[in-house]
């Protein structure tokens, strides 16, 4: 038996990953990445950067992408709970403009793989959350792009977190999905 279960979503290439957790009264152990098993599931990109953030309830980060140095991301939550979203921004895709979301938490230990060509974002549902992610390319602030979290074309159904959403000033200024042509994602 493998150490991971790879669950397909409604978007090609976007996977929910459920690690095998070994535990007893002392605690637990799990692997969060294993190159060969991920490659067998179609995740063959090399990860070059790890990031971690801490956010409070209602923080909504996203929906982000990079126009150049496009990143695939393997995301997970080590503390708390978030609703994580991927939006297909590949103009030649049959699922262009569609989204999928999954709840990630320290309890369910699920991971989410968001390939290149997708926008990504999350909403914190717990009092606070620590969010970790591996990236397939380096962060480049000059290549940032995004979609408004409440874009009517994409129409993500964000859950109620019990408070108003807290957005960065940058995330309040993204162009609508329909106003962008996403030519930088034609190769995916």
Tab-separated table of C-alpha atoms in Angstrom:
chain	number	residue	atom	x	y	z
A	1	UNK	CA	0.000	0.000	0.000
A	2	UNK	CA	1.252	3.489	-0.858
A	3	UNK	CA	1.787	6.197	1.689
A	4	UNK	CA	-0.664	8.519	-0.098
A	5	UNK	CA	-4.124	8.415	-1.636
A	6	UNK	CA	-4.446	10.754	-4.634
A	7	UNK	CA	-8.029	11.915	-5.218
A	8	UNK	CA	-8.935	13.551	-8.526
A	9	UNK	CA	-11.078	16.672	-8.493
A	10	UNK	CA	-13.286	18.182	-11.189
A	11	UNK	CA	-10.247	20.006	-12.614
A	12	UNK	CA	-7.623	17.968	-14.501
A	13	UNK	CA	-4.313	17.873	-12.622
A	14	UNK	CA	-5.708	19.326	-9.383
A	15	UNK	CA	-5.489	16.627	-6.720
A	16	UNK	CA	-6.436	16.183	-3.082
A	17	UNK	CA	-3.744	14.133	-1.385
A	18	UNK	CA	-4.472	12.094	1.719
A	19	UNK	CA	-1.333	10.893	3.489
A	20	UNK	CA	-1.299	7.698	5.515
A	21	UNK	CA	-1.094	8.731	9.169
A	22	UNK	CA	0.498	6.406	11.704
A	23	UNK	CA	-0.449	7.210	15.261
A	24	UNK	CA	-1.038	6.044	18.781
A	25	UNK	CA	-1.452	7.626	22.218
A	26	UNK	CA	1.992	9.254	21.846
A	27	UNK	CA	1.115	11.196	18.688
A	28	UNK	CA	1.386	10.622	14.958
A	29	UNK	CA	3.805	10.392	12.035
A	30	UNK	CA	3.201	10.896	8.317
A	31	UNK	CA	5.167	11.636	5.195
A	32	UNK	CA	4.049	14.801	3.407
A	33	UNK	CA	5.987	14.302	0.185
A	34	UNK	CA	7.632	11.351	-1.522
A	35	UNK	CA	9.024	11.986	-4.997
A	36	UNK	CA	8.343	8.554	-6.515
A	37	UNK	CA	4.735	8.249	-5.316
A	38	UNK	CA	3.925	11.798	-6.398
A	39	UNK	CA	5.492	11.159	-9.815
A	40	UNK	CA	3.372	8.017	-10.212
A	41	UNK	CA	0.312	10.240	-9.597
A	42	UNK	CA	1.460	12.681	-12.292
A	43	UNK	CA	3.153	15.298	-10.080
A	44	UNK	CA	6.606	15.406	-11.623
A	45	UNK	CA	7.527	19.081	-11.175
A	46	UNK	CA	10.532	19.852	-9.013
A	47	UNK	CA	9.743	21.883	-5.906
A	48	UNK	CA	12.255	24.703	-5.341
A	49	UNK	CA	10.787	26.831	-2.547
A	50	UNK	CA	8.832	26.211	0.681
A	51	UNK	CA	6.625	28.905	2.242
A	52	UNK	CA	4.627	29.198	5.458
A	53	UNK	CA	2.073	31.782	6.555
A	54	UNK	CA	-0.002	32.408	9.656
A	55	UNK	CA	-3.401	34.093	9.379
A	56	UNK	CA	-6.429	34.780	11.552
A	57	UNK	CA	-10.107	33.934	11.024
A	58	UNK	CA	-11.579	35.611	7.960
A	59	UNK	CA	-8.292	36.275	6.171
A	60	UNK	CA	-8.820	35.561	2.485
A	61	UNK	CA	-5.606	35.316	0.467
A	62	UNK	CA	-5.996	35.169	-3.285
A	63	UNK	CA	-6.859	34.340	-5.855
A	64	UNK	CA	-3.187	34.550	-6.923
A	65	UNK	CA	-0.989	33.420	-9.794
A	66	UNK	CA	2.303	34.441	-11.394
A	67	UNK	CA	2.299	35.471	-15.056
A	68	UNK	CA	5.954	34.465	-15.394
A	69	UNK	CA	7.785	31.945	-13.214
A	70	UNK	CA	4.424	30.219	-12.938
A	71	UNK	CA	4.146	28.086	-9.823
A	72	UNK	CA	2.594	24.742	-9.117
A	73	UNK	CA	1.836	24.441	-5.401
A	74	UNK	CA	1.502	21.596	-2.918
A	75	UNK	CA	-0.381	23.080	0.048
A	76	UNK	CA	-1.335	21.901	3.536
A	77	UNK	CA	-2.404	23.251	6.913
A	78	UNK	CA	-0.365	22.474	10.029
A	79	UNK	CA	-2.604	24.382	12.453
A	80	UNK	CA	-6.262	25.323	12.108
A	81	UNK	CA	-8.561	25.070	9.107
A	82	UNK	CA	-8.872	26.774	5.708
A	83	UNK	CA	-11.027	26.493	2.623
A	84	UNK	CA	-8.570	26.228	-0.275
A	85	UNK	CA	-9.471	27.010	-3.900
A	86	UNK	CA	-7.948	26.447	-7.353
A	87	UNK	CA	-9.275	28.213	-10.480
A	88	UNK	CA	-8.400	26.985	-13.972
A	89	UNK	CA	-6.833	29.918	-15.889
A	90	UNK	CA	-5.628	27.890	-18.904
A	91	UNK	CA	-7.418	29.385	-21.949
A	92	UNK	CA	-7.219	26.119	-23.925
A	93	UNK	CA	-8.653	23.983	-21.123
A	94	UNK	CA	-12.139	22.454	-21.201
A	95	UNK	CA	-12.483	23.607	-17.557
A	96	UNK	CA	-11.272	27.203	-18.145
A	97	UNK	CA	-12.803	29.493	-15.505
A	98	UNK	CA	-14.006	26.605	-13.325
A	99	UNK	CA	-12.977	26.241	-9.692
A	100	UNK	CA	-12.692	23.527	-7.080
A	101	UNK	CA	-12.329	23.883	-3.324
A	102	UNK	CA	-11.354	21.655	-0.415
A	103	UNK	CA	-11.197	22.081	3.340
A	104	UNK	CA	-7.679	21.546	4.665
A	105	UNK	CA	-6.971	21.268	8.379
A	106	UNK	CA	-4.493	20.019	10.918
A	107	UNK	CA	-7.078	17.356	11.787
A	108	UNK	CA	-7.801	15.945	8.314
A	109	UNK	CA	-4.145	16.364	7.198
A	110	UNK	CA	-5.204	16.568	3.543
A	111	UNK	CA	-2.983	18.273	1.008
A	112	UNK	CA	-3.965	20.009	-2.223
A	113	UNK	CA	-1.908	20.065	-5.418
A	114	UNK	CA	-2.533	23.126	-7.611
A	115	UNK	CA	-0.655	22.821	-10.941
A	116	UNK	CA	0.779	25.596	-13.093
A	117	UNK	CA	-1.886	27.541	-14.944
A	118	UNK	CA	-4.253	27.854	-11.986
A	119	UNK	CA	-5.041	30.712	-9.615
A	120	UNK	CA	-4.937	29.795	-5.941
A	121	UNK	CA	-6.398	31.206	-2.753
A	122	UNK	CA	-7.671	30.303	0.685
A	123	UNK	CA	-9.997	31.505	3.438
A	124	UNK	CA	-9.179	30.910	7.123
A	125	UNK	CA	-12.094	29.230	8.931
A	126	UNK	CA	-10.476	28.746	12.378
A	127	UNK	CA	-9.312	31.370	14.891
A	128	UNK	CA	-5.891	31.115	13.273
A	129	UNK	CA	-4.228	28.886	10.724
A	130	UNK	CA	-0.701	28.032	9.689
A	131	UNK	CA	-0.471	27.263	5.995
A	132	UNK	CA	2.531	25.579	4.334
A	133	UNK	CA	3.229	25.179	0.652
A	134	UNK	CA	5.884	23.911	-1.686
A	135	UNK	CA	6.327	25.790	-4.989
A	136	UNK	CA	7.723	24.693	-8.337
A	137	UNK	CA	9.244	28.106	-9.111
A	138	UNK	CA	10.498	31.067	-7.130
A	139	UNK	CA	8.280	33.938	-6.023
A	140	UNK	CA	8.623	36.967	-8.300
A	141	UNK	CA	6.746	40.098	-7.133
A	142	UNK	CA	7.000	41.624	-10.627
A	143	UNK	CA	5.017	38.709	-12.105
A	144	UNK	CA	2.055	38.784	-9.706
A	145	UNK	CA	-1.460	38.423	-11.017
A	146	UNK	CA	-4.825	37.641	-9.549
A	147	UNK	CA	-8.572	37.379	-9.773
A	148	UNK	CA	-11.017	39.014	-7.335
A	149	UNK	CA	-12.194	36.516	-4.729
A	150	UNK	CA	-15.809	37.435	-5.553
A	151	UNK	CA	-15.463	37.483	-9.336
A	152	UNK	CA	-18.917	36.858	-10.882
A	153	UNK	CA	-17.532	34.855	-13.822
A	154	UNK	CA	-15.713	32.355	-11.609
A	155	UNK	CA	-18.320	32.521	-8.807
A	156	UNK	CA	-16.408	30.715	-6.033
A	157	UNK	CA	-18.779	29.660	-3.236
A	158	UNK	CA	-16.728	30.721	-0.206
A	159	UNK	CA	-18.022	29.362	3.110
A	160	UNK	CA	-19.191	31.502	6.002
A	161	UNK	CA	-16.322	31.944	8.447
A	162	UNK	CA	-18.363	33.823	11.050
A	163	UNK	CA	-16.938	37.270	10.241
A	164	UNK	CA	-16.176	39.625	7.366
A	165	UNK	CA	-13.453	38.576	4.952
A	166	UNK	CA	-10.119	40.341	5.480
A	167	UNK	CA	-8.304	41.128	2.212
A	168	UNK	CA	-4.977	42.755	1.460
A	169	UNK	CA	-5.049	46.044	-0.446
A	170	UNK	CA	-3.406	44.217	-3.367
A	171	UNK	CA	-6.167	41.588	-3.455
A	172	UNK	CA	-8.853	44.289	-3.609
A	173	UNK	CA	-7.439	45.552	-6.939
A	174	UNK	CA	-7.306	42.456	-9.172
A	175	UNK	CA	-8.821	42.736	-12.657
A	176	UNK	CA	-12.001	40.733	-13.272
A	177	UNK	CA	-11.530	37.275	-14.792
A	178	UNK	CA	-13.404	38.268	-17.977
A	179	UNK	CA	-11.061	41.256	-18.528
A	180	UNK	CA	-7.935	39.088	-18.583
A	181	UNK	CA	-6.800	36.921	-21.496
A	182	UNK	CA	-4.355	34.640	-19.617
A	183	UNK	CA	-2.058	34.268	-22.665
A	184	UNK	CA	0.803	33.382	-20.323
A	185	UNK	CA	-1.019	30.118	-19.491
A	186	UNK	CA	-1.517	28.947	-23.123
A	187	UNK	CA	1.283	26.375	-22.770
A	188	UNK	CA	-0.612	24.442	-20.102
